[in-house]
Coordinates of C-alpha atoms in Angstrom, one line a residue:
Chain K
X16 CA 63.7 139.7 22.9
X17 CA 59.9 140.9 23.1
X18 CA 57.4 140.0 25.4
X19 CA 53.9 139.5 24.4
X20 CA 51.4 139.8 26.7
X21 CA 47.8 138.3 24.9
X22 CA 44.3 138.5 26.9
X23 CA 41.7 136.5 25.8
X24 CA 37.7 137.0 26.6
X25 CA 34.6 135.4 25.9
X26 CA 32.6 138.4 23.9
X27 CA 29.7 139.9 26.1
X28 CA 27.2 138.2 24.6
X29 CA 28.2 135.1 24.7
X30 CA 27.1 133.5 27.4
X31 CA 30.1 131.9 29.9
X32 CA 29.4 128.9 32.0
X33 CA 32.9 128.6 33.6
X34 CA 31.9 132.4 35.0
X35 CA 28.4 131.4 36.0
X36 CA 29.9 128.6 38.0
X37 CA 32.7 130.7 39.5
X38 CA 29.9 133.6 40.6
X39 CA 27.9 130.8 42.2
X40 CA 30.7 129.4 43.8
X41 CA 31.8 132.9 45.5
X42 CA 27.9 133.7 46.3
X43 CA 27.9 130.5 48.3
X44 CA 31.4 131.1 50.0
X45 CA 29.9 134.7 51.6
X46 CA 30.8 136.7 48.6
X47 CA 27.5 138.1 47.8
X48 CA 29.5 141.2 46.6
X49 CA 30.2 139.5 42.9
X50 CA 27.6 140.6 40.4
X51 CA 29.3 138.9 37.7
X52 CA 32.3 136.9 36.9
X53 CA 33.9 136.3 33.1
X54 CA 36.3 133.3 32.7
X55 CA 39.1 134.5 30.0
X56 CA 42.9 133.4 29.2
X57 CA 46.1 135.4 29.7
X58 CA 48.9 134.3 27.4
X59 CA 52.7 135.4 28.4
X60 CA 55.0 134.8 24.5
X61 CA 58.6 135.5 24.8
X62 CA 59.6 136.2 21.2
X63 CA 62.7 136.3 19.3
X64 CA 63.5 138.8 17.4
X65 CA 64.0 143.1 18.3
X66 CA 61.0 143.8 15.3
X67 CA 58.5 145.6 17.1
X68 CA 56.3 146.5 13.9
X69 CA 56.9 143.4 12.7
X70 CA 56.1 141.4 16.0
X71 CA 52.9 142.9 16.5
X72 CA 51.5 142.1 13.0
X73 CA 53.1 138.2 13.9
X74 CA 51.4 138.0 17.1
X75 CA 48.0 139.3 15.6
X76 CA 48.3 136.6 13.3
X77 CA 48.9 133.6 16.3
X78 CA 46.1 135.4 17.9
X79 CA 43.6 134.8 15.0
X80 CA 44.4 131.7 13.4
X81 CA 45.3 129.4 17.0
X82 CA 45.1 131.7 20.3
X83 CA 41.5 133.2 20.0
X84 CA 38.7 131.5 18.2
X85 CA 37.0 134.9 17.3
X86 CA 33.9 133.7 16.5
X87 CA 33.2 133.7 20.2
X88 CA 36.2 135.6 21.5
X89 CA 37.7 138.6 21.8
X90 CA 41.5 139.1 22.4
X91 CA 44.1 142.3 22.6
X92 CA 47.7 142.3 23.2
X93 CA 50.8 144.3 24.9
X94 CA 54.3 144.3 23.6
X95 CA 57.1 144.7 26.3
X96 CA 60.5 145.0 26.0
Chain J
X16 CA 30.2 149.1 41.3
X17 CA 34.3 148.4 40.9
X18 CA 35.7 145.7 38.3
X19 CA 38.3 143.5 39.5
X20 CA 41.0 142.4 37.2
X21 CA 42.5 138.9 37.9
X22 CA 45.5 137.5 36.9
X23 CA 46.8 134.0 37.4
X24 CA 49.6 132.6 36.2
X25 CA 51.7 129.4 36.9
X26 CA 54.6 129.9 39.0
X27 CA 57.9 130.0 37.1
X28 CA 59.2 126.5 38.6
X29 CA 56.2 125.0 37.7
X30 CA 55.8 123.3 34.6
X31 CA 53.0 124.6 31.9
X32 CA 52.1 121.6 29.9
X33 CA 49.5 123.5 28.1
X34 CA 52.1 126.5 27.6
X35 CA 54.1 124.1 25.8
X36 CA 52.0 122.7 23.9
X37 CA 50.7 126.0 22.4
X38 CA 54.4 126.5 21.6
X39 CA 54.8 123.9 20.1
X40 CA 51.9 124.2 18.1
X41 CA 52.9 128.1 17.0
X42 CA 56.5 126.6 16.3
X43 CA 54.7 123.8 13.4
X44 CA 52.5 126.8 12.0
X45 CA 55.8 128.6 11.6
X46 CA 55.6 131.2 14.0
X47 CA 59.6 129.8 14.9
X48 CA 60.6 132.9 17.1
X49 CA 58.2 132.4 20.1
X50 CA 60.9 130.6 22.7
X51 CA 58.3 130.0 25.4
X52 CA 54.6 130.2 26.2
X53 CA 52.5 130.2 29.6
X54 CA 49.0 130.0 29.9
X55 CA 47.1 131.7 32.4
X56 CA 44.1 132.7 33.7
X57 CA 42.1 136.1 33.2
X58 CA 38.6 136.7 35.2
X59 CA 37.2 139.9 35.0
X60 CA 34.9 140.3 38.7
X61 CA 32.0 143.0 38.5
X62 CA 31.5 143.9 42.9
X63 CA 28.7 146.1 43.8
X64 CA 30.4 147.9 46.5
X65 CA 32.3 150.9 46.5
X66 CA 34.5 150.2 49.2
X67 CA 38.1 150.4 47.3
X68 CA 40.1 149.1 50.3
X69 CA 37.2 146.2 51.8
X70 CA 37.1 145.6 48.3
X71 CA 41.2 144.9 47.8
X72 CA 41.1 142.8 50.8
X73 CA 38.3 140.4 50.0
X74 CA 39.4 139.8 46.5
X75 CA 42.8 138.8 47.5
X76 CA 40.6 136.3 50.4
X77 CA 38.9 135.5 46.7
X78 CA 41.9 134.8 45.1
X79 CA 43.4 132.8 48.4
X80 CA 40.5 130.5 48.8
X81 CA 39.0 129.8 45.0
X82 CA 40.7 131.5 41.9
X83 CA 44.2 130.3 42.2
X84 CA 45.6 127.4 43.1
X85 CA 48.6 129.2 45.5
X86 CA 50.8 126.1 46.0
X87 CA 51.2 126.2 42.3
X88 CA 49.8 129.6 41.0
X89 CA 50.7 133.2 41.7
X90 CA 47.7 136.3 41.5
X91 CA 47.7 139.6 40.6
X92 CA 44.8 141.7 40.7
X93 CA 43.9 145.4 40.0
X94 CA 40.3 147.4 40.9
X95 CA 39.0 149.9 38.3
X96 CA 36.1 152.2 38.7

């Protein structure tokens, strides 16, 4: 059993609204510390199978054809376990 | 200038509708050996301090009062730079 542990990110220069909203939002609450805020995903698989090697290559795949759309995200993964 | 990395995820009792949708959705593509999904969040928060420790304490306030639903949703967080 492997745990895969998948971050997806808006790329840098695209611009994200979500985080523009979420900046504003702190600003007006008194956090006038927050310079910038990006809005990402964090992705928690529980696999099953014992393949490392062959895990990662699987979960790269997921990643590019329904987790990620990489035309305007990025997205790196751990495997645990 | 320290970057905050946020993590919020929905609590293990709580059900992740989206999680299993993306499950199921991995499970029709093939991608048979993924036994469970959860989606959560990932923000990335750029603070123009250099306060490590006032820092820690208002991005958990942060966290507590806007990022993460707590009644549903548990944080992590860790500062870099």
């Amino acid at each position: 059993m492997l745990k895969a542990k998948v971050y997806v990110t808006i790329k840098q220069s695209v611009l994200d609204p979500q985080g523009v909203a979420v900046q504003g939002a702190l600003h007006s609450m008194g956090f006038g510390e927050v310079e910038s805020a990006r809005i990402g995903k964090y992705m928690e698989l529980t696999l099953d199978t014992t393949d490392r090697a062959e895990a990662e290559a699987r979960v790269k795949t997921m990643c590019e054809k329904l987790l990620a759309n990489t035309v305007v995200e990025d997205y790196r993964f751990e495997l645990e376990g």
